Amino acid sequence: MKLLYDGKTKAVYELDQDKCVLEFKDDITGEDGRIDPGSNYVLGKLEGKGKSSLKMSQHFFKLLQEQGVPSHYIDSDLAKNNMVVWKAQTFGQGLEVVCRFKAYGSFLRRYARYAQEFQPLNALVEVTLKDDERGDPLINDESLIQLGLLTERELEIIKALARKVAVIVKNDLALKGLELVDIKFEFGRIGQEIVVIDDISGDNMRVFKNGIQVPPRELSDLVAE
Amino acid sequence: MKLLYDGKTKAVYELDQDKCVLEFKDDITGEDGRIDPGSNYVLGKLEGKGKSSLKMSQHFFKLLQEQGVPSHYIDSDLAKNNMVVWKAQTFGQGLEVVCRFKAYGSFLRRYARYAQEFQPLNALVEVTLKDDERGDPLINDESLIQLGLLTERELEIIKALARKVAVIVKNDLALKGLELVDIKFEFGRIGQEIVVIDDISGDNMRVFKNGIQVPPRELSDLVAE
């Protein structure tokens, strides 16, 4: 299979004209020796990490299917550490759409003058550009539209989808006594339809249990038996 | 008079219960020895700079008065380098509202992957928090509202006012063969009314003539005889 993209935590191969295979890697991201799923730096490898992310993504993509939320998910193979998905077009070179239920991480660092740590937020959505070189800059609605990354209508659909999926994930985690603080999605177009792409794993969300952050791997074991 | 605030380019004194006096300083801002009105660092002093900024602000605030745009402006005294204004409440510790007609400066640095230098923008508005320590972070509409800095309605009023005033300034500059690339405003509340506050000078806008950026002082002489 042709390698289309080699990312920090996944590689993307072309399966056929319409489908891709995502290979989940064992690389972990973080900074200063501390694991941080939001980081742009690869810290090292952790045996079984790819499978763990895949297991959790499989769980959530199946949950989305059940709830009728469009995504790129077709099937996954835990033995092969991969997921088969529909090919989708990103918006520009990719947007990250964050949905926040509590003030934490980069939001808190930026707005520390006004936000308290863990202050409740009402499914607040922020969009950043995937651009490691420039630290994934935040972008507002007008700029997204005027730079031609998407239309006003597409932006509204994406925000509503991000909130909807975030609430589905939040509620599912809550059943296991886990609290979702924030979650990051990517969206793409398959033809005219806007769908959830990428993965939905511990790499893309911050989850707490009894006030302590749950590391991605442990999270996967708690979420997807 | 009681000193209320000592800023990078202005000091604010209390005149009475309802009014303040803005004293325009000779300090210039910039980085690496290069004057940049958008910078948060004071480079040094430039004799006559305060008067020059005041003269330009006076010109534009009078123009706004003529056009019925609400501002804090009451009167100014070029001999004393000061301006008398109505006391206004800032939103939080202050917001900066930027209106852009071309891609330049921080916008271009953030979105270089998608924006070309001087690419036309349709009076694009961005809001940043006044927070030197955190580099005046960009903030989106939802965050402004959820952090309680202003209401949705106030944000709409501010955006519309920013665009309106930016176009007034742009058209006035165009009469003198000058091109406005971007401009930064501050807004405040006087009672329930939202008004333009701070100054409207070369410190807050980037203006070009025949493709070359005009320094603030020269700009003041060209704009306000």
Short mmCIF file of C-alpha atoms in Angstrom, two decimals:
data_model
loop_
_atom_site.label_atom_id
_atom_site.label_comp_id
_atom_site.label_asym_id
_atom_site.label_seq_id
_atom_site.Cartn_x
_atom_site.Cartn_y
_atom_site.Cartn_z
CA MET A 1 0.00 0.00 0.00
CA LYS A 2 1.15 3.52 -0.78
CA LEU A 3 2.08 5.62 2.28
CA LEU A 4 0.07 8.84 2.05
CA TYR A 5 1.05 10.50 5.33
CA ASP A 6 3.34 9.67 8.22
CA GLY A 7 2.14 11.45 11.36
CA LYS A 8 3.17 11.63 15.00
CA THR A 9 0.91 8.81 16.18
CA LYS A 10 -0.45 7.30 12.95
CA ALA A 11 0.57 6.44 9.40
CA VAL A 12 -1.99 6.60 6.59
CA TYR A 13 -1.86 4.17 3.65
CA GLU A 14 -3.99 4.10 0.52
CA LEU A 15 -6.09 0.91 0.32
CA ASP A 16 -7.94 1.71 -2.89
CA GLN A 17 -9.53 4.67 -4.66
CA ASP A 18 -12.00 5.32 -1.86
CA LYS A 19 -10.42 3.86 1.26
CA CYS A 20 -7.39 4.28 3.48
CA VAL A 21 -5.78 2.25 6.23
CA LEU A 22 -4.69 4.02 9.41
CA GLU A 23 -1.83 2.31 11.20
CA PHE A 24 -1.67 3.13 14.89
CA LYS A 25 1.92 3.62 16.08
CA ASP A 26 3.49 3.07 19.46
CA ASP A 27 4.90 6.63 19.54
CA ILE A 28 3.90 8.84 22.46
CA THR A 29 3.86 12.64 22.44
CA GLY A 30 4.81 15.03 25.21
CA GLU A 31 7.28 17.63 26.41
CA ASP A 32 10.05 17.72 29.03
CA GLY A 33 9.67 13.99 29.61
CA ARG A 34 5.99 14.34 30.51
CA ILE A 35 3.35 12.61 28.37
CA ASP A 36 0.91 15.13 26.91
CA PRO A 37 -1.52 13.99 24.22
CA GLY A 38 -1.87 17.64 23.14
CA SER A 39 1.85 18.00 22.41
CA ASN A 40 3.45 18.19 18.97
CA TYR A 41 6.61 16.36 20.04
CA VAL A 42 7.26 12.63 19.99
CA LEU A 43 8.77 11.58 23.33
CA GLY A 44 9.48 7.96 22.53
CA LYS A 45 7.84 4.60 22.03
CA LEU A 46 5.58 2.63 24.33
CA GLU A 47 4.89 -1.00 23.42
CA GLY A 48 1.17 -1.61 22.88
CA LYS A 49 0.31 2.08 22.76
CA GLY A 50 -0.95 1.91 19.16
CA LYS A 51 -3.25 -1.01 19.92
CA SER A 52 -4.54 0.78 22.97
CA SER A 53 -5.42 3.92 20.95
CA LEU A 54 -7.04 1.80 18.26
CA LYS A 55 -9.17 -0.12 20.76
CA MET A 56 -10.52 3.11 22.18
CA SER A 57 -11.12 4.65 18.73
CA GLN A 58 -12.93 1.51 17.63
CA HIS A 59 -15.16 1.77 20.70
CA PHE A 60 -16.09 5.39 20.05
CA PHE A 61 -16.50 5.14 16.27
CA LYS A 62 -18.88 2.21 16.81
CA LEU A 63 -20.76 4.31 19.35
CA LEU A 64 -21.02 7.12 16.77
CA GLN A 65 -22.31 4.65 14.17
CA GLU A 66 -25.01 3.51 16.60
CA GLN A 67 -26.02 7.13 17.16
CA GLY A 68 -26.07 7.92 13.44
CA VAL A 69 -23.14 10.38 13.52
CA PRO A 70 -21.25 10.38 10.20
CA SER A 71 -17.58 9.40 10.41
CA HIS A 72 -14.90 7.93 8.15
CA TYR A 73 -14.88 4.63 10.10
CA ILE A 74 -15.41 1.36 8.22
CA ASP A 75 -13.71 -1.37 10.22
CA SER A 76 -10.71 -2.08 12.42
CA ASP A 77 -8.34 -4.93 13.08
CA LEU A 78 -6.80 -5.01 16.54
CA ALA A 79 -4.42 -7.82 15.58
CA LYS A 80 -2.97 -5.69 12.78
CA ASN A 81 -3.14 -2.39 14.68
CA ASN A 82 -5.07 -0.76 11.88
CA MET A 83 -8.37 0.82 10.96
CA VAL A 84 -9.98 0.95 7.51
CA VAL A 85 -11.63 4.29 6.75
CA TRP A 86 -13.23 6.15 3.88
CA LYS A 87 -10.92 8.63 2.18
CA ALA A 88 -11.86 12.15 3.20
CA GLN A 89 -10.61 15.58 2.26
CA THR A 90 -9.34 17.76 5.10
CA PHE A 91 -10.16 21.46 5.31
CA GLY A 92 -6.94 23.05 4.09
CA GLN A 93 -4.09 21.01 5.54
CA GLY A 94 -6.27 20.15 8.53
CA LEU A 95 -8.16 21.86 11.33
CA GLU A 96 -8.33 20.79 14.95
CA VAL A 97 -11.66 21.40 16.61
CA VAL A 98 -11.51 21.40 20.40
CA CYS A 99 -14.58 21.10 22.59
CA ARG A 100 -14.06 22.11 26.22
CA PHE A 101 -16.13 21.31 29.32
CA LYS A 102 -13.62 22.73 31.79
CA ALA A 103 -10.84 25.30 31.55
CA TYR A 104 -7.53 23.45 31.27
CA GLY A 105 -4.37 23.17 29.17
CA SER A 106 -3.74 25.77 26.47
CA PHE A 107 -7.06 27.52 27.14
CA LEU A 108 -6.04 28.14 30.72
CA ARG A 109 -2.54 29.25 29.73
CA ARG A 110 -3.91 31.78 27.25
CA TYR A 111 -6.74 33.14 29.39
CA ALA A 112 -5.31 32.76 32.89
CA ARG A 113 -6.27 36.38 33.57
CA TYR A 114 -9.96 35.47 33.35
CA ALA A 115 -10.28 31.70 33.67
CA GLN A 116 -9.89 29.54 36.78
CA GLU A 117 -8.48 26.01 36.44
CA PHE A 118 -11.35 23.55 35.94
CA GLN A 119 -13.90 26.36 35.63
CA PRO A 120 -16.92 24.83 33.86
CA LEU A 121 -17.25 25.73 30.18
CA ASN A 122 -20.37 25.07 28.17
CA ALA A 123 -19.03 22.78 25.40
CA LEU A 124 -16.91 25.72 24.24
CA VAL A 125 -15.52 25.17 20.74
CA GLU A 126 -12.18 26.48 19.49
CA VAL A 127 -10.60 25.86 16.10
CA THR A 128 -6.85 25.72 15.51
CA LEU A 129 -4.86 25.14 12.35
CA LYS A 130 -2.77 21.98 12.13
CA ASP A 131 0.60 23.67 11.72
CA ASP A 132 3.36 22.32 13.98
CA GLU A 133 5.81 24.97 12.80
CA ARG A 134 3.54 27.75 14.08
CA GLY A 135 2.33 25.92 17.19
CA ASP A 136 -1.16 25.09 15.83
CA PRO A 137 -2.44 28.68 15.96
CA LEU A 138 -5.95 29.50 17.14
CA ILE A 139 -8.17 30.98 14.42
CA ASN A 140 -11.52 32.73 14.68
CA ASP A 141 -14.61 32.18 12.54
CA GLU A 142 -14.12 35.17 10.24
CA SER A 143 -10.54 34.21 9.48
CA LEU A 144 -11.47 30.60 8.69
CA ILE A 145 -14.07 31.81 6.24
CA GLN A 146 -12.11 34.68 4.67
CA LEU A 147 -9.04 32.49 4.16
CA GLY A 148 -11.28 30.06 2.28
CA LEU A 149 -10.73 27.10 4.61
CA LEU A 150 -14.46 26.46 4.81
CA THR A 151 -17.80 28.15 4.31
CA GLU A 152 -19.89 29.70 7.06
CA ARG A 153 -22.35 26.83 6.75
CA GLU A 154 -19.62 24.18 6.94
CA LEU A 155 -18.25 25.88 10.05
CA GLU A 156 -21.66 25.78 11.72
CA ILE A 157 -22.06 22.08 10.86
CA ILE A 158 -18.60 21.29 12.24
CA LYS A 159 -19.19 23.16 15.48
CA ALA A 160 -22.54 21.45 16.02
CA LEU A 161 -21.00 18.04 15.21
CA ALA A 162 -18.06 18.67 17.56
CA ARG A 163 -20.44 19.50 20.41
CA LYS A 164 -22.67 16.53 19.64
CA VAL A 165 -19.81 14.02 19.53
CA ALA A 166 -18.16 15.56 22.59
CA VAL A 167 -21.37 15.07 24.55
CA ILE A 168 -21.69 11.44 23.33
CA VAL A 169 -18.11 10.74 24.49
CA LYS A 170 -18.64 12.66 27.75
CA ASN A 171 -21.77 10.68 28.60
CA ASP A 172 -20.15 7.36 27.74
CA LEU A 173 -17.15 8.19 29.95
CA ALA A 174 -19.46 9.32 32.77
CA LEU A 175 -21.03 5.81 32.86
CA LYS A 176 -17.54 4.57 33.85
CA GLY A 177 -17.03 7.27 36.50
CA LEU A 178 -14.75 9.28 34.19
CA GLU A 179 -14.93 12.99 33.50
CA LEU A 180 -14.16 14.48 30.08
CA VAL A 181 -12.41 17.86 30.42
CA ASP A 182 -11.66 18.55 26.75
CA ILE A 183 -11.51 16.67 23.45
CA LYS A 184 -10.05 17.39 20.03
CA PHE A 185 -11.57 16.31 16.74
CA GLU A 186 -10.73 16.47 13.09
CA PHE A 187 -13.33 16.70 10.39
CA GLY A 188 -13.23 16.04 6.69
CA ARG A 189 -15.45 15.98 3.62
CA ILE A 190 -16.50 12.78 1.87
CA GLY A 191 -18.12 14.22 -1.22
CA GLN A 192 -20.48 16.83 0.21
CA GLU A 193 -20.84 15.22 3.61
CA ILE A 194 -18.89 16.41 6.64
CA VAL A 195 -17.67 13.56 8.84
CA VAL A 196 -15.51 12.91 11.91
CA ILE A 197 -12.08 11.67 10.81
CA ASP A 198 -8.75 10.82 12.51
CA ASP A 199 -9.02 8.83 15.74
CA ILE A 200 -10.98 9.28 18.96
CA SER A 201 -8.54 8.06 21.57
CA GLY A 202 -6.71 9.07 24.70
CA ASP A 203 -4.34 11.02 22.44
CA ASN A 204 -7.13 13.49 21.72
CA MET A 205 -8.84 14.03 25.04
CA ARG A 206 -8.14 14.83 28.67
CA VAL A 207 -10.07 12.69 31.12
CA PHE A 208 -10.06 12.76 34.92
CA LYS A 209 -11.09 10.24 37.54
CA ASN A 210 -11.61 11.46 41.10
CA GLY A 211 -9.71 14.64 40.25
CA ILE A 212 -6.66 12.85 38.77
CA GLN A 213 -5.88 12.81 35.05
CA VAL A 214 -6.08 9.30 33.54
CA PRO A 215 -3.18 8.47 31.17
CA PRO A 216 -4.25 7.43 27.62
CA ARG A 217 -3.42 3.77 28.02
CA GLU A 218 -5.18 3.26 31.32
CA LEU A 219 -8.09 5.19 29.86
CA SER A 220 -8.38 2.81 26.93
CA ASP A 221 -8.54 -0.17 29.30
CA LEU A 222 -11.27 1.54 31.35
CA VAL A 223 -13.31 2.59 28.31
CA ALA A 224 -13.06 -0.34 25.93
CA GLU A 225 -12.83 -3.74 27.54
CA MET B 1 -4.79 64.79 39.47
CA LYS B 2 -4.68 61.17 40.56
CA LEU B 3 -2.76 58.84 38.23
CA LEU B 4 -5.09 55.96 37.35
CA TYR B 5 -2.93 54.06 34.86
CA ASP B 6 0.55 54.41 33.44
CA GLY B 7 0.75 52.73 30.04
CA LYS B 8 3.35 52.26 27.33
CA THR B 9 2.40 55.35 25.35
CA LYS B 10 -0.11 57.17 27.59
CA ALA B 11 -0.79 58.00 31.23
CA VAL B 12 -4.36 58.33 32.47
CA TYR B 13 -5.30 60.81 35.22
CA GLU B 14 -8.63 61.32 36.96
CA LEU B 15 -10.05 64.78 36.26
CA ASP B 16 -13.30 64.40 38.16
CA GLN B 17 -15.96 61.79 38.85
CA ASP B 18 -16.88 61.42 35.17
CA LYS B 19 -13.80 62.51 33.26
CA CYS B 20 -10.18 61.56 32.73
CA VAL B 21 -7.18 63.22 31.17
CA LEU B 22 -4.98 61.19 28.81
CA GLU B 23 -1.38 62.38 28.69
CA PHE B 24 0.37 61.39 25.47
CA LYS B 25 3.98 60.32 26.12
CA ASP B 26 7.04 60.52 23.91
CA ASP B 27 7.78 56.79 24.36
CA ILE B 28 7.97 54.65 21.25
CA THR B 29 7.35 50.90 21.08
CA GLY B 30 9.14 48.31 18.99
CA GLU B 31 11.48 45.32 19.01
CA ASP B 32 15.10 44.73 18.01
CA GLY B 33 15.62 48.45 17.47
CA ARG B 34 12.79 48.62 14.93
CA ILE B 35 9.75 50.81 15.64
CA ASP B 36 6.56 48.76 15.66
CA PRO B 37 3.35 50.34 16.93
CA GLY B 38 1.98 46.85 17.55
CA SER B 39 4.79 45.93 19.93
CA ASN B 40 4.49 45.63 23.70
CA TYR B 41 8.04 46.89 24.35
CA VAL B 42 9.14 50.49 24.85
CA LEU B 43 12.19 51.19 22.68
CA GLY B 44 12.97 54.69 23.88
CA LYS B 45 11.81 58.28 23.67
CA LEU B 46 11.23 60.48 20.64
CA GLU B 47 10.76 64.21 21.27
CA GLY B 48 7.38 65.40 19.98
CA LYS B 49 6.00 61.88 19.54
CA GLY B 50 3.22 62.36 22.10
CA LYS B 51 2.02 65.55 20.45
CA SER B 52 2.09 63.88 17.07
CA SER B 53 -0.09 60.98 18.31
CA LEU B 54 -2.45 63.41 20.01
CA LYS B 55 -2.83 65.55 16.87
CA MET B 56 -3.81 62.50 14.85
CA SER B 57 -6.20 61.20 17.53
CA GLN B 58 -7.83 64.62 17.76
CA HIS B 59 -8.32 64.59 13.99
CA PHE B 60 -9.98 61.17 13.98
CA PHE B 61 -12.10 61.63 17.11
CA LYS B 62 -13.47 64.88 15.62
CA LEU B 63 -14.22 63.00 12.41
CA LEU B 64 -16.09 60.35 14.42
CA GLN B 65 -18.08 63.07 16.21
CA GLU B 66 -19.09 64.52 12.84
CA GLN B 67 -20.24 61.08 11.73
CA GLY B 68 -22.18 60.43 14.92
CA VAL B 69 -19.97 57.57 16.15
CA PRO B 70 -19.91 57.39 19.97
CA SER B 71 -16.50 57.81 21.59
CA HIS B 72 -15.02 58.93 24.89
CA TYR B 73 -13.58 62.10 23.33
CA ILE B 74 -14.43 65.49 24.86
CA ASP B 75 -11.60 67.87 24.02
CA SER B 76 -7.85 68.01 23.53
CA ASP B 77 -5.04 70.46 24.23
CA LEU B 78 -2.03 70.15 21.92
CA ALA B 79 0.00 72.62 24.03
CA LYS B 80 -0.40 70.38 27.08
CA ASN B 81 -0.16 67.07 25.18
CA ASN B 82 -3.42 65.87 26.65
CA MET B 83 -6.96 64.85 25.84
CA VAL B 84 -10.00 65.08 28.08
CA VAL B 85 -12.30 62.08 27.83
CA TRP B 86 -15.34 60.57 29.51
CA LYS B 87 -14.52 57.85 31.99
CA ALA B 88 -15.38 54.47 30.51
CA GLN B 89 -15.27 50.92 31.79
CA THR B 90 -13.16 48.50 29.82
CA PHE B 91 -14.31 44.95 29.08
CA GLY B 92 -12.34 42.94 31.62
CA GLN B 93 -8.87 44.49 31.78
CA GLY B 94 -9.21 45.55 28.17
CA LEU B 95 -9.76 44.04 24.73
CA GLU B 96 -8.03 44.99 21.52
CA VAL B 97 -10.22 44.83 18.45
CA VAL B 98 -8.28 44.67 15.20
CA CYS B 99 -9.84 45.35 11.82
CA ARG B 100 -7.82 44.11 8.83
CA PHE B 101 -8.02 45.11 5.16
CA LYS B 102 -4.89 43.24 4.13
CA ALA B 103 -2.98 40.27 5.56
CA TYR B 104 0.04 41.61 7.44
CA GLY B 105 1.82 41.49 10.80
CA SER B 106 0.69 38.94 13.38
CA PHE B 107 -2.14 37.68 11.15
CA LEU B 108 0.35 36.77 8.45
CA ARG B 109 2.75 35.19 10.95
CA ARG B 110 -0.03 33.00 12.38
CA TYR B 111 -1.66 31.99 9.10
CA ALA B 112 1.31 32.01 6.71
CA ARG B 113 0.26 28.55 5.52
CA TYR B 114 -2.91 30.01 3.98
CA ALA B 115 -2.45 33.79 3.68
CA GLN B 116 -0.33 35.75 1.23
CA GLU B 117 1.29 39.01 2.34
CA PHE B 118 -1.08 41.91 1.52
CA GLN B 119 -3.85 39.54 0.48
CA PRO B 120 -7.08 41.58 0.65
CA LEU B 121 -9.26 40.89 3.69
CA ASN B 122 -12.83 42.11 3.99
CA ALA B 123 -12.62 44.25 7.16
CA LEU B 124 -11.78 41.07 9.08
CA VAL B 125 -12.16 41.55 12.84
CA GLU B 126 -10.07 39.78 15.48
CA VAL B 127 -10.21 40.28 19.24
CA THR B 128 -7.22 39.89 21.53
CA LEU B 129 -6.92 40.27 25.29
CA LYS B 130 -4.72 43.08 26.57
CA ASP B 131 -2.26 40.92 28.48
CA ASP B 132 1.41 41.73 27.87
CA GLU B 133 2.56 38.79 29.96
CA ARG B 134 0.79 36.34 27.64
CA GLY B 135 1.49 38.22 24.39
CA ASP B 136 -2.05 39.61 23.98
CA PRO B 137 -3.65 36.26 23.12
CA LEU B 138 -6.26 35.94 20.39
CA ILE B 139 -9.68 34.93 21.66
CA ASN B 140 -12.74 33.70 19.77
CA ASP B 141 -16.35 34.79 20.20
CA GLU B 142 -17.47 31.86 22.34
CA SER B 143 -14.59 32.28 24.75
CA LEU B 144 -15.21 36.03 25.13
CA ILE B 145 -18.82 35.31 26.01
CA GLN B 146 -18.31 32.24 28.20
CA LEU B 147 -15.55 33.97 30.19
CA GLY B 148 -18.03 36.78 30.88
CA LEU B 149 -15.99 39.52 29.20
CA LEU B 150 -19.02 40.72 27.27
CA THR B 151 -22.42 39.58 26.07
CA GLU B 152 -23.16 38.25 22.58
CA ARG B 153 -25.00 41.48 21.81
CA GLU B 154 -22.14 43.67 23.04
CA LEU B 155 -19.72 41.66 20.90
CA GLU B 156 -21.88 42.21 17.81
CA ILE B 157 -22.06 45.96 18.53
CA ILE B 158 -18.29 46.16 19.00
CA LYS B 159 -17.55 44.28 15.78
CA ALA B 160 -19.93 46.46 13.80
CA LEU B 161 -18.47 49.63 15.38
CA ALA B 162 -14.89 48.47 14.68
CA ARG B 163 -15.73 47.88 11.02
CA LYS B 164 -17.57 51.22 10.74
CA VAL B 165 -14.76 53.26 12.31
CA ALA B 166 -12.11 51.36 10.35
CA VAL B 167 -13.88 52.27 7.11
CA ILE B 168 -14.18 55.94 8.17
CA VAL B 169 -10.43 56.05 8.91
CA LYS B 170 -9.63 54.11 5.71
CA ASN B 171 -11.63 56.51 3.55
CA ASP B 172 -10.12 59.57 5.20
CA LEU B 173 -6.60 58.22 4.65
CA ALA B 174 -7.42 57.34 1.04
CA LEU B 175 -8.21 61.03 0.37
CA LYS B 176 -4.55 61.70 1.19
CA GLY B 177 -3.23 58.88 -1.00
CA LEU B 178 -2.68 56.63 2.03
CA GLU B 179 -3.73 53.00 2.41
CA LEU B 180 -4.92 51.52 5.70
CA VAL B 181 -3.74 47.91 6.11
CA ASP B 182 -4.95 47.27 9.66
CA ILE B 183 -6.12 49.21 12.70
CA LYS B 184 -6.58 48.40 16.38
CA PHE B 185 -9.30 49.83 18.59
CA GLU B 186 -10.35 49.68 22.17
CA PHE B 187 -13.92 49.95 23.31
CA GLY B 188 -15.49 50.73 26.63
CA ARG B 189 -18.86 51.21 28.27
CA ILE B 190 -20.13 54.61 29.45
CA GLY B 191 -23.23 53.54 31.34
CA GLN B 192 -24.99 51.28 28.84
CA GLU B 193 -23.43 52.79 25.74
CA ILE B 194 -20.47 51.21 23.97
CA VAL B 195 -17.94 53.76 22.75
CA VAL B 196 -14.51 53.97 21.09
CA ILE B 197 -11.87 54.70 23.74
CA ASP B 198 -8.06 54.97 23.88
CA ASP B 199 -6.44 56.86 20.98
CA ILE B 200 -6.67 56.59 17.20
CA SER B 201 -3.13 57.34 16.12
CA GLY B 202 -0.21 55.94 14.20
CA ASP B 203 0.48 53.73 17.24
CA ASN B 204 -2.65 51.75 16.45
CA MET B 205 -2.64 51.34 12.69
CA ARG B 206 -0.42 50.31 9.80
CA VAL B 207 -0.59 52.64 6.82
CA PHE B 208 1.21 52.42 3.49
CA LYS B 209 1.96 54.99 0.79
CA ASN B 210 3.01 53.71 -2.63
CA GLY B 211 3.78 50.32 -1.11
CA ILE B 212 5.98 51.66 1.72
CA GLN B 213 4.88 51.73 5.36
CA VAL B 214 4.53 55.27 6.73
CA PRO B 215 6.03 55.74 10.23
CA PRO B 216 3.58 57.07 12.86
CA ARG B 217 5.04 60.57 13.07
CA GLU B 218 5.16 61.21 9.36
CA LEU B 219 1.65 59.79 9.17
CA SER B 220 0.37 62.29 11.71
CA ASP B 221 1.81 65.16 9.67
CA LEU B 222 0.17 63.84 6.50
CA VAL B 223 -3.21 63.20 8.15
CA ALA B 224 -3.67 66.15 10.48
CA GLU B 225 -2.20 69.45 9.30
#
